[in-house]
Amino acid sequence: MNTTSVDLNQTQVKEKKKAESPAKLIISGILGSFCYGLTDLFSNNESAALVKLGNIINDHFTQSLSGVAVPFVILIILGGVLCWIYQPSNRLDAFTRGFTVFAALNIVSPYHNQALAEKDQCAVVDKTVKVEPSKTRSKHFPQFQAIPLKKVAVVTLVMPADKRPEKIIVTYMDPATRQVIKEFATDTRFVITESKPLLVKIAAPGFRSMVFEYQPNSGKTHYTLKLEPSKVPLGIQEIFGPKRVSALQ
């Protein structure tokens, strides 16, 4: 029995040591309300709850006190009183209780954005304006006229079903200088969106390379090209050209 009583007394002493003093808890609550008040003040500026509370005090009680000094004092006192009433178990809980004071201030003075209010007012004014569209709008304003669609051409490549290339390389070249404009890999179908004449070269391993001329103003919107199998490597075809390779075969 004596041993059990000693153990209970030691446990009670440890619990008392772990318990926070009321002064520390109240200070933690005050710090919580103070820090959260600063956050609201810097984040919302004129729409902060402390500013609105200061305006209420200035309008209804006294005009000698202005700014947010008095609301800050009230906020700190409320944070300490709230921790004294609820008696939180630790400093973190007390710090959180300080946040609840600020939440209560936000409920009393809800957030109101002046920019949104001005936007709503402008929207109401816009509803009263009557606008009649001009019947000759497209005649006097070129931007309302029909915009011509960009000319494109679809190229479809046909090849034996049992023989498919690993990759197909398409090269756009200038017809006059043979300078390469663009080169890309494609599947069996691609779209030409260029607005100027081109030499289009198609090369695929195991097939004969081919070149055709694209004219955007010809009115032709679809090209169907047949790729012929060839045992000549692409490097040799590059040296001799498609026509000579065809003659050799």
PDB file of C-alpha atoms in Angstrom:
ATOM      1  CA  MET A   1       0.000   0.000   0.000  1.00  0.00           C
ATOM      2  CA  ASN A   2       2.804   2.417   0.882  1.00  0.00           C
ATOM      3  CA  THR A   3       4.532   1.723  -2.430  1.00  0.00           C
ATOM      4  CA  THR A   4       1.302   2.381  -4.361  1.00  0.00           C
ATOM      5  CA  SER A   5       0.772   5.697  -2.568  1.00  0.00           C
ATOM      6  CA  VAL A   6       4.334   6.788  -3.362  1.00  0.00           C
ATOM      7  CA  ASP A   7       3.845   5.947  -7.063  1.00  0.00           C
ATOM      8  CA  LEU A   8       0.602   7.924  -7.202  1.00  0.00           C
ATOM      9  CA  ASN A   9       2.238  10.901  -5.540  1.00  0.00           C
ATOM     10  CA  GLN A  10       5.145  10.784  -7.994  1.00  0.00           C
ATOM     11  CA  THR A  11       2.721  10.617 -10.940  1.00  0.00           C
ATOM     12  CA  GLN A  12       0.784  13.614  -9.646  1.00  0.00           C
ATOM     13  CA  VAL A  13       4.022  15.560  -9.191  1.00  0.00           C
ATOM     14  CA  LYS A  14       5.075  14.778 -12.785  1.00  0.00           C
ATOM     15  CA  GLU A  15       1.681  15.849 -14.139  1.00  0.00           C
ATOM     16  CA  LYS A  16       1.925  19.124 -12.213  1.00  0.00           C
ATOM     17  CA  LYS A  17       5.374  19.721 -13.678  1.00  0.00           C
ATOM     18  CA  LYS A  18       4.067  19.055 -17.193  1.00  0.00           C
ATOM     19  CA  ALA A  19       1.124  21.438 -16.788  1.00  0.00           C
ATOM     20  CA  GLU A  20       1.766  24.899 -18.135  1.00  0.00           C
ATOM     21  CA  SER A  21       1.428  27.913 -15.878  1.00  0.00           C
ATOM     22  CA  PRO A  22      -1.623  30.155 -16.500  1.00  0.00           C
ATOM     23  CA  ALA A  23       0.620  33.131 -17.249  1.00  0.00           C
ATOM     24  CA  LYS A  24       2.388  31.280 -20.076  1.00  0.00           C
ATOM     25  CA  LEU A  25      -0.934  30.165 -21.535  1.00  0.00           C
ATOM     26  CA  ILE A  26      -2.352  33.698 -21.466  1.00  0.00           C
ATOM     27  CA  ILE A  27       0.814  35.082 -23.077  1.00  0.00           C
ATOM     28  CA  SER A  28       0.576  32.417 -25.804  1.00  0.00           C
ATOM     29  CA  GLY A  29      -3.026  33.393 -26.511  1.00  0.00           C
ATOM     30  CA  ILE A  30      -2.072  37.062 -26.672  1.00  0.00           C
ATOM     31  CA  LEU A  31       0.743  36.269 -29.123  1.00  0.00           C
ATOM     32  CA  GLY A  32      -1.618  34.203 -31.285  1.00  0.00           C
ATOM     33  CA  SER A  33      -4.187  36.972 -31.574  1.00  0.00           C
ATOM     34  CA  PHE A  34      -1.472  39.589 -32.149  1.00  0.00           C
ATOM     35  CA  CYS A  35       0.294  37.637 -34.922  1.00  0.00           C
ATOM     36  CA  TYR A  36      -2.917  36.783 -36.726  1.00  0.00           C
ATOM     37  CA  GLY A  37      -4.031  40.408 -36.464  1.00  0.00           C
ATOM     38  CA  LEU A  38      -0.790  41.535 -38.131  1.00  0.00           C
ATOM     39  CA  THR A  39      -1.314  38.973 -40.897  1.00  0.00           C
ATOM     40  CA  ASP A  40      -4.807  40.286 -41.591  1.00  0.00           C
ATOM     41  CA  LEU A  41      -3.625  43.894 -41.537  1.00  0.00           C
ATOM     42  CA  PHE A  42      -0.800  43.324 -44.026  1.00  0.00           C
ATOM     43  CA  SER A  43      -2.861  41.041 -46.288  1.00  0.00           C
ATOM     44  CA  ASN A  44      -6.107  43.018 -46.591  1.00  0.00           C
ATOM     45  CA  ASN A  45      -4.936  46.617 -45.972  1.00  0.00           C
ATOM     46  CA  GLU A  46      -8.044  48.821 -45.772  1.00  0.00           C
ATOM     47  CA  SER A  47     -10.350  45.785 -45.684  1.00  0.00           C
ATOM     48  CA  ALA A  48      -8.728  44.332 -42.555  1.00  0.00           C
ATOM     49  CA  ALA A  49     -10.966  43.622 -39.572  1.00  0.00           C
ATOM     50  CA  LEU A  50      -8.805  45.800 -37.298  1.00  0.00           C
ATOM     51  CA  VAL A  51      -9.192  48.805 -39.607  1.00  0.00           C
ATOM     52  CA  LYS A  52     -12.964  48.392 -39.740  1.00  0.00           C
ATOM     53  CA  LEU A  53     -13.130  47.999 -35.957  1.00  0.00           C
ATOM     54  CA  GLY A  54     -11.112  51.216 -35.607  1.00  0.00           C
ATOM     55  CA  ASN A  55     -13.540  53.008 -37.924  1.00  0.00           C
ATOM     56  CA  ILE A  56     -16.497  51.818 -35.830  1.00  0.00           C
ATOM     57  CA  ILE A  57     -14.847  53.113 -32.633  1.00  0.00           C
ATOM     58  CA  ASN A  58     -14.051  56.413 -34.327  1.00  0.00           C
ATOM     59  CA  ASP A  59     -17.618  56.862 -35.624  1.00  0.00           C
ATOM     60  CA  HIS A  60     -19.638  55.785 -32.582  1.00  0.00           C
ATOM     61  CA  PHE A  61     -17.487  56.396 -29.513  1.00  0.00           C
ATOM     62  CA  THR A  62     -14.685  58.928 -29.845  1.00  0.00           C
ATOM     63  CA  GLN A  63     -12.881  60.697 -32.642  1.00  0.00           C
ATOM     64  CA  SER A  64      -9.755  61.415 -30.618  1.00  0.00           C
ATOM     65  CA  LEU A  65      -8.485  57.865 -31.099  1.00  0.00           C
ATOM     66  CA  SER A  66      -7.807  56.784 -34.674  1.00  0.00           C
ATOM     67  CA  GLY A  67      -5.894  54.041 -36.436  1.00  0.00           C
ATOM     68  CA  VAL A  68      -5.530  50.433 -35.336  1.00  0.00           C
ATOM     69  CA  ALA A  69      -3.837  50.945 -31.940  1.00  0.00           C
ATOM     70  CA  VAL A  70      -7.059  50.631 -29.928  1.00  0.00           C
ATOM     71  CA  PRO A  71      -8.342  47.613 -31.921  1.00  0.00           C
ATOM     72  CA  PHE A  72      -4.976  45.919 -31.374  1.00  0.00           C
ATOM     73  CA  VAL A  73      -5.250  46.459 -27.608  1.00  0.00           C
ATOM     74  CA  ILE A  74      -8.806  45.080 -27.649  1.00  0.00           C
ATOM     75  CA  LEU A  75      -7.647  42.076 -29.687  1.00  0.00           C
ATOM     76  CA  ILE A  76      -4.815  41.329 -27.245  1.00  0.00           C
ATOM     77  CA  ILE A  77      -7.101  41.616 -24.217  1.00  0.00           C
ATOM     78  CA  LEU A  78      -9.695  39.329 -25.795  1.00  0.00           C
ATOM     79  CA  GLY A  79      -6.999  36.755 -26.614  1.00  0.00           C
ATOM     80  CA  GLY A  80      -5.811  36.698 -23.001  1.00  0.00           C
ATOM     81  CA  VAL A  81      -9.350  36.588 -21.567  1.00  0.00           C
ATOM     82  CA  LEU A  82     -10.327  33.743 -23.889  1.00  0.00           C
ATOM     83  CA  CYS A  83      -7.345  31.653 -22.730  1.00  0.00           C
ATOM     84  CA  TRP A  84      -8.175  32.416 -19.094  1.00  0.00           C
ATOM     85  CA  ILE A  85     -11.775  31.248 -19.607  1.00  0.00           C
ATOM     86  CA  TYR A  86     -11.138  28.083 -21.627  1.00  0.00           C
ATOM     87  CA  GLN A  87      -7.925  27.095 -19.775  1.00  0.00           C
ATOM     88  CA  PRO A  88      -6.111  25.341 -22.673  1.00  0.00           C
ATOM     89  CA  SER A  89      -3.849  22.421 -21.837  1.00  0.00           C
ATOM     90  CA  ASN A  90      -0.674  23.697 -23.529  1.00  0.00           C
ATOM     91  CA  ARG A  91       0.832  26.770 -25.151  1.00  0.00           C
ATOM     92  CA  LEU A  92       0.050  25.593 -28.686  1.00  0.00           C
ATOM     93  CA  ASP A  93      -3.624  25.259 -27.798  1.00  0.00           C
ATOM     94  CA  ALA A  94      -3.534  28.726 -26.234  1.00  0.00           C
ATOM     95  CA  PHE A  95      -1.900  30.173 -29.338  1.00  0.00           C
ATOM     96  CA  THR A  96      -4.709  28.642 -31.421  1.00  0.00           C
ATOM     97  CA  ARG A  97      -7.316  30.159 -29.096  1.00  0.00           C
ATOM     98  CA  GLY A  98      -5.865  33.550 -29.971  1.00  0.00           C
ATOM     99  CA  PHE A  99      -6.742  32.855 -33.610  1.00  0.00           C
ATOM    100  CA  THR A 100     -10.388  32.305 -32.687  1.00  0.00           C
ATOM    101  CA  VAL A 101     -10.647  35.883 -31.393  1.00  0.00           C
ATOM    102  CA  PHE A 102      -9.660  37.171 -34.795  1.00  0.00           C
ATOM    103  CA  ALA A 103     -12.136  34.801 -36.466  1.00  0.00           C
ATOM    104  CA  ALA A 104     -14.892  36.306 -34.325  1.00  0.00           C
ATOM    105  CA  LEU A 105     -13.878  39.790 -35.484  1.00  0.00           C
ATOM    106  CA  ASN A 106     -14.107  38.650 -39.101  1.00  0.00           C
ATOM    107  CA  ILE A 107     -17.640  37.370 -38.524  1.00  0.00           C
ATOM    108  CA  VAL A 108     -18.685  40.666 -36.954  1.00  0.00           C
ATOM    109  CA  SER A 109     -17.088  42.680 -39.769  1.00  0.00           C
ATOM    110  CA  PRO A 110     -17.198  40.539 -42.954  1.00  0.00           C
ATOM    111  CA  TYR A 111     -14.685  41.091 -45.732  1.00  0.00           C
ATOM    112  CA  HIS A 112     -15.673  43.649 -48.340  1.00  0.00           C
ATOM    113  CA  ASN A 113     -13.486  44.316 -51.363  1.00  0.00           C
ATOM    114  CA  GLN A 114     -13.768  47.865 -52.660  1.00  0.00           C
ATOM    115  CA  ALA A 115     -12.575  46.855 -56.125  1.00  0.00           C
ATOM    116  CA  LEU A 116     -15.341  44.253 -56.395  1.00  0.00           C
ATOM    117  CA  ALA A 117     -17.899  46.796 -55.229  1.00  0.00           C
ATOM    118  CA  GLU A 118     -16.818  49.242 -57.923  1.00  0.00           C
ATOM    119  CA  LYS A 119     -16.960  46.449 -60.497  1.00  0.00           C
ATOM    120  CA  ASP A 120     -20.518  45.542 -59.459  1.00  0.00           C
ATOM    121  CA  GLN A 121     -21.535  49.192 -59.647  1.00  0.00           C
ATOM    122  CA  CYS A 122     -20.104  49.463 -63.145  1.00  0.00           C
ATOM    123  CA  ALA A 123     -21.980  46.335 -64.159  1.00  0.00           C
ATOM    124  CA  VAL A 124     -25.267  47.870 -63.021  1.00  0.00           C
ATOM    125  CA  VAL A 125     -24.558  51.030 -64.989  1.00  0.00           C
ATOM    126  CA  ASP A 126     -23.748  48.983 -68.087  1.00  0.00           C
ATOM    127  CA  LYS A 127     -27.190  47.345 -67.940  1.00  0.00           C
ATOM    128  CA  THR A 128     -28.874  50.710 -68.454  1.00  0.00           C
ATOM    129  CA  VAL A 129     -26.954  51.467 -71.640  1.00  0.00           C
ATOM    130  CA  LYS A 130     -28.774  50.658 -74.845  1.00  0.00           C
ATOM    131  CA  VAL A 131     -26.565  49.775 -77.773  1.00  0.00           C
ATOM    132  CA  GLU A 132     -27.945  49.352 -81.258  1.00  0.00           C
ATOM    133  CA  PRO A 133     -25.633  47.503 -83.656  1.00  0.00           C
ATOM    134  CA  SER A 134     -25.033  49.152 -86.996  1.00  0.00           C
ATOM    135  CA  LYS A 135     -26.454  47.364 -89.997  1.00  0.00           C
ATOM    136  CA  THR A 136     -23.519  48.479 -92.132  1.00  0.00           C
ATOM    137  CA  ARG A 137     -20.853  47.380 -89.638  1.00  0.00           C
ATOM    138  CA  SER A 138     -19.074  45.042 -92.041  1.00  0.00           C
ATOM    139  CA  LYS A 139     -19.018  47.767 -94.684  1.00  0.00           C
ATOM    140  CA  HIS A 140     -17.296  50.441 -92.601  1.00  0.00           C
ATOM    141  CA  PHE A 141     -15.171  48.249 -90.318  1.00  0.00           C
ATOM    142  CA  PRO A 142     -12.826  45.777 -92.034  1.00  0.00           C
ATOM    143  CA  GLN A 143     -12.346  43.755 -88.852  1.00  0.00           C
ATOM    144  CA  PHE A 144     -15.943  42.532 -89.100  1.00  0.00           C
ATOM    145  CA  GLN A 145     -15.564  41.266 -92.628  1.00  0.00           C
ATOM    146  CA  ALA A 146     -15.091  37.584 -93.398  1.00  0.00           C
ATOM    147  CA  ILE A 147     -11.543  36.414 -92.760  1.00  0.00           C
ATOM    148  CA  PRO A 148     -10.224  34.121 -95.514  1.00  0.00           C
ATOM    149  CA  LEU A 149      -9.231  30.657 -94.351  1.00  0.00           C
ATOM    150  CA  LYS A 150      -5.625  29.591 -94.610  1.00  0.00           C
ATOM    151  CA  LYS A 151      -4.969  27.198 -97.499  1.00  0.00           C
ATOM    152  CA  VAL A 152      -3.738  23.754 -96.504  1.00  0.00           C
ATOM    153  CA  ALA A 153      -3.085  20.491 -98.292  1.00  0.00           C
ATOM    154  CA  VAL A 154      -3.301  16.944 -96.946  1.00  0.00           C
ATOM    155  CA  VAL A 155      -0.693  14.440 -98.132  1.00  0.00           C
ATOM    156  CA  THR A 156      -1.468  10.722 -97.837  1.00  0.00           C
ATOM    157  CA  LEU A 157       1.277   8.141 -98.335  1.00  0.00           C
ATOM    158  CA  VAL A 158       0.335   4.723 -99.711  1.00  0.00           C
ATOM    159  CA  MET A 159       2.599   1.677 -99.365  1.00  0.00           C
ATOM    160  CA  PRO A 160       2.345  -2.135 -99.319  1.00  0.00           C
ATOM    161  CA  ALA A 161       0.477  -3.458 -96.313  1.00  0.00           C
ATOM    162  CA  ASP A 162       3.203  -5.983 -95.485  1.00  0.00           C
ATOM    163  CA  LYS A 163       6.016  -3.432 -95.546  1.00  0.00           C
ATOM    164  CA  ARG A 164       6.012  -0.441 -93.240  1.00  0.00           C
ATOM    165  CA  PRO A 165       8.984   1.890 -92.779  1.00  0.00           C
ATOM    166  CA  GLU A 166      10.519   2.529 -89.382  1.00  0.00           C
ATOM    167  CA  LYS A 167      10.270   6.269 -89.953  1.00  0.00           C
ATOM    168  CA  ILE A 168       9.295   8.742 -92.674  1.00  0.00           C
ATOM    169  CA  ILE A 169      11.227  12.008 -93.036  1.00  0.00           C
ATOM    170  CA  VAL A 170       9.613  14.964 -94.829  1.00  0.00           C
ATOM    171  CA  THR A 171      11.784  17.875 -95.995  1.00  0.00           C
ATOM    172  CA  TYR A 172      10.534  21.256 -97.253  1.00  0.00           C
ATOM    173  CA  MET A 173      12.934  22.974 -99.692  1.00  0.00           C
ATOM    174  CA  ASP A 174      12.958  26.260-101.551  1.00  0.00           C
ATOM    175  CA  PRO A 175      12.249  25.555-105.270  1.00  0.00           C
ATOM    176  CA  ALA A 176      14.813  28.095-106.468  1.00  0.00           C
ATOM    177  CA  THR A 177      17.768  27.514-104.144  1.00  0.00           C
ATOM    178  CA  ARG A 178      17.051  23.962-102.896  1.00  0.00           C
ATOM    179  CA  GLN A 179      17.710  25.270 -99.393  1.00  0.00           C
ATOM    180  CA  VAL A 180      16.105  23.251 -96.610  1.00  0.00           C
ATOM    181  CA  ILE A 181      13.289  25.167 -94.911  1.00  0.00           C
ATOM    182  CA  LYS A 182      11.901  22.534 -92.575  1.00  0.00           C
ATOM    183  CA  GLU A 183      12.417  18.851 -91.794  1.00  0.00           C
ATOM    184  CA  PHE A 184      10.278  16.596 -89.611  1.00  0.00           C
ATOM    185  CA  ALA A 185       9.249  12.983 -89.043  1.00  0.00           C
ATOM    186  CA  THR A 186       5.704  11.960 -89.888  1.00  0.00           C
ATOM    187  CA  ASP A 187       3.296   9.065 -90.216  1.00  0.00           C
ATOM    188  CA  THR A 188       1.476   8.057 -93.390  1.00  0.00           C
ATOM    189  CA  ARG A 189      -0.387  11.382 -93.450  1.00  0.00           C
ATOM    190  CA  PHE A 190       0.658  14.990 -92.871  1.00  0.00           C
ATOM    191  CA  VAL A 191      -0.662  18.487 -93.589  1.00  0.00           C
ATOM    192  CA  ILE A 192       1.128  21.249 -95.498  1.00  0.00           C
ATOM    193  CA  THR A 193       0.301  24.690 -94.085  1.00  0.00           C
ATOM    194  CA  GLU A 194       2.955  26.754 -95.874  1.00  0.00           C
ATOM    195  CA  SER A 195       1.704  29.719 -97.925  1.00  0.00           C
ATOM    196  CA  LYS A 196       4.522  29.680-100.500  1.00  0.00           C
ATOM    197  CA  PRO A 197       5.639  27.166-103.171  1.00  0.00           C
ATOM    198  CA  LEU A 198       7.725  24.266-101.904  1.00  0.00           C
ATOM    199  CA  LEU A 199       9.650  21.235-103.013  1.00  0.00           C
ATOM    200  CA  VAL A 200       8.507  18.427-100.728  1.00  0.00           C
ATOM    201  CA  LYS A 201      10.872  15.497-100.347  1.00  0.00           C
ATOM    202  CA  ILE A 202       9.768  12.224 -98.734  1.00  0.00           C
ATOM    203  CA  ALA A 203      12.364   9.667 -97.625  1.00  0.00           C
ATOM    204  CA  ALA A 204      11.872   6.379 -95.780  1.00  0.00           C
ATOM    205  CA  PRO A 205      14.277   3.457 -95.178  1.00  0.00           C
ATOM    206  CA  GLY A 206      13.536   0.596 -97.560  1.00  0.00           C
ATOM    207  CA  PHE A 207      11.620   2.831 -99.990  1.00  0.00           C
ATOM    208  CA  ARG A 208      12.464   5.003-102.956  1.00  0.00           C
ATOM    209  CA  SER A 209      12.697   8.702-102.134  1.00  0.00           C
ATOM    210  CA  MET A 210      10.396  11.060-104.005  1.00  0.00           C
ATOM    211  CA  VAL A 211      10.094  14.798-104.540  1.00  0.00           C
ATOM    212  CA  PHE A 212       7.008  16.737-105.629  1.00  0.00           C
ATOM    213  CA  GLU A 213       6.245  20.425-106.046  1.00  0.00           C
ATOM    214  CA  TYR A 214       3.602  22.066-103.884  1.00  0.00           C
ATOM    215  CA  GLN A 215       1.789  25.134-105.208  1.00  0.00           C
ATOM    216  CA  PRO A 216      -0.568  26.727-102.638  1.00  0.00           C
ATOM    217  CA  ASN A 217      -2.562  28.550-105.327  1.00  0.00           C
ATOM    218  CA  SER A 218      -3.153  25.506-107.510  1.00  0.00           C
ATOM    219  CA  GLY A 219      -6.406  24.681-105.726  1.00  0.00           C
ATOM    220  CA  LYS A 220      -5.282  21.131-104.990  1.00  0.00           C
ATOM    221  CA  THR A 221      -5.964  20.216-101.386  1.00  0.00           C
ATOM    222  CA  HIS A 222      -5.121  16.510-101.331  1.00  0.00           C
ATOM    223  CA  TYR A 223      -2.118  14.547-102.562  1.00  0.00           C
ATOM    224  CA  THR A 224      -1.967  10.749-102.640  1.00  0.00           C
ATOM    225  CA  LEU A 225       1.572   9.444-103.127  1.00  0.00           C
ATOM    226  CA  LYS A 226       2.669   5.834-103.481  1.00  0.00           C
ATOM    227  CA  LEU A 227       5.958   4.810-101.894  1.00  0.00           C
ATOM    228  CA  GLU A 228       7.810   2.160-103.912  1.00  0.00           C
ATOM    229  CA  PRO A 229      10.021  -0.372-102.103  1.00  0.00           C
ATOM    230  CA  SER A 230      13.741  -0.066-102.853  1.00  0.00           C
ATOM    231  CA  LYS A 231      16.883  -1.901-101.767  1.00  0.00           C
ATOM    232  CA  VAL A 232      19.085   1.151-102.373  1.00  0.00           C
ATOM    233  CA  PRO A 233      20.123   2.788 -99.063  1.00  0.00           C
ATOM    234  CA  LEU A 234      18.970   6.333 -98.420  1.00  0.00           C
ATOM    235  CA  GLY A 235      22.566   7.580 -98.410  1.00  0.00           C
ATOM    236  CA  ILE A 236      23.102   6.370-101.998  1.00  0.00           C
ATOM    237  CA  GLN A 237      19.752   7.862-102.996  1.00  0.00           C
ATOM    238  CA  GLU A 238      20.869  11.204-101.569  1.00  0.00           C
ATOM    239  CA  ILE A 239      23.986  11.134-103.753  1.00  0.00           C
ATOM    240  CA  PHE A 240      22.421  10.062-107.056  1.00  0.00           C
ATOM    241  CA  GLY A 241      18.920  11.519-106.624  1.00  0.00           C
ATOM    242  CA  PRO A 242      15.504   9.846-107.090  1.00  0.00           C
ATOM    243  CA  LYS A 243      15.546   9.895-110.909  1.00  0.00           C
ATOM    244  CA  ARG A 244      18.945   8.192-111.281  1.00  0.00           C
ATOM    245  CA  VAL A 245      18.053   5.600-108.671  1.00  0.00           C
ATOM    246  CA  SER A 246      14.882   4.799-110.655  1.00  0.00           C
ATOM    247  CA  ALA A 247      16.941   4.407-113.825  1.00  0.00           C
ATOM    248  CA  LEU A 248      19.381   2.069-112.086  1.00  0.00           C
ATOM    249  CA  GLN A 249      16.561  -0.143-110.886  1.00  0.00           C
TER     250      GLN A 249
END
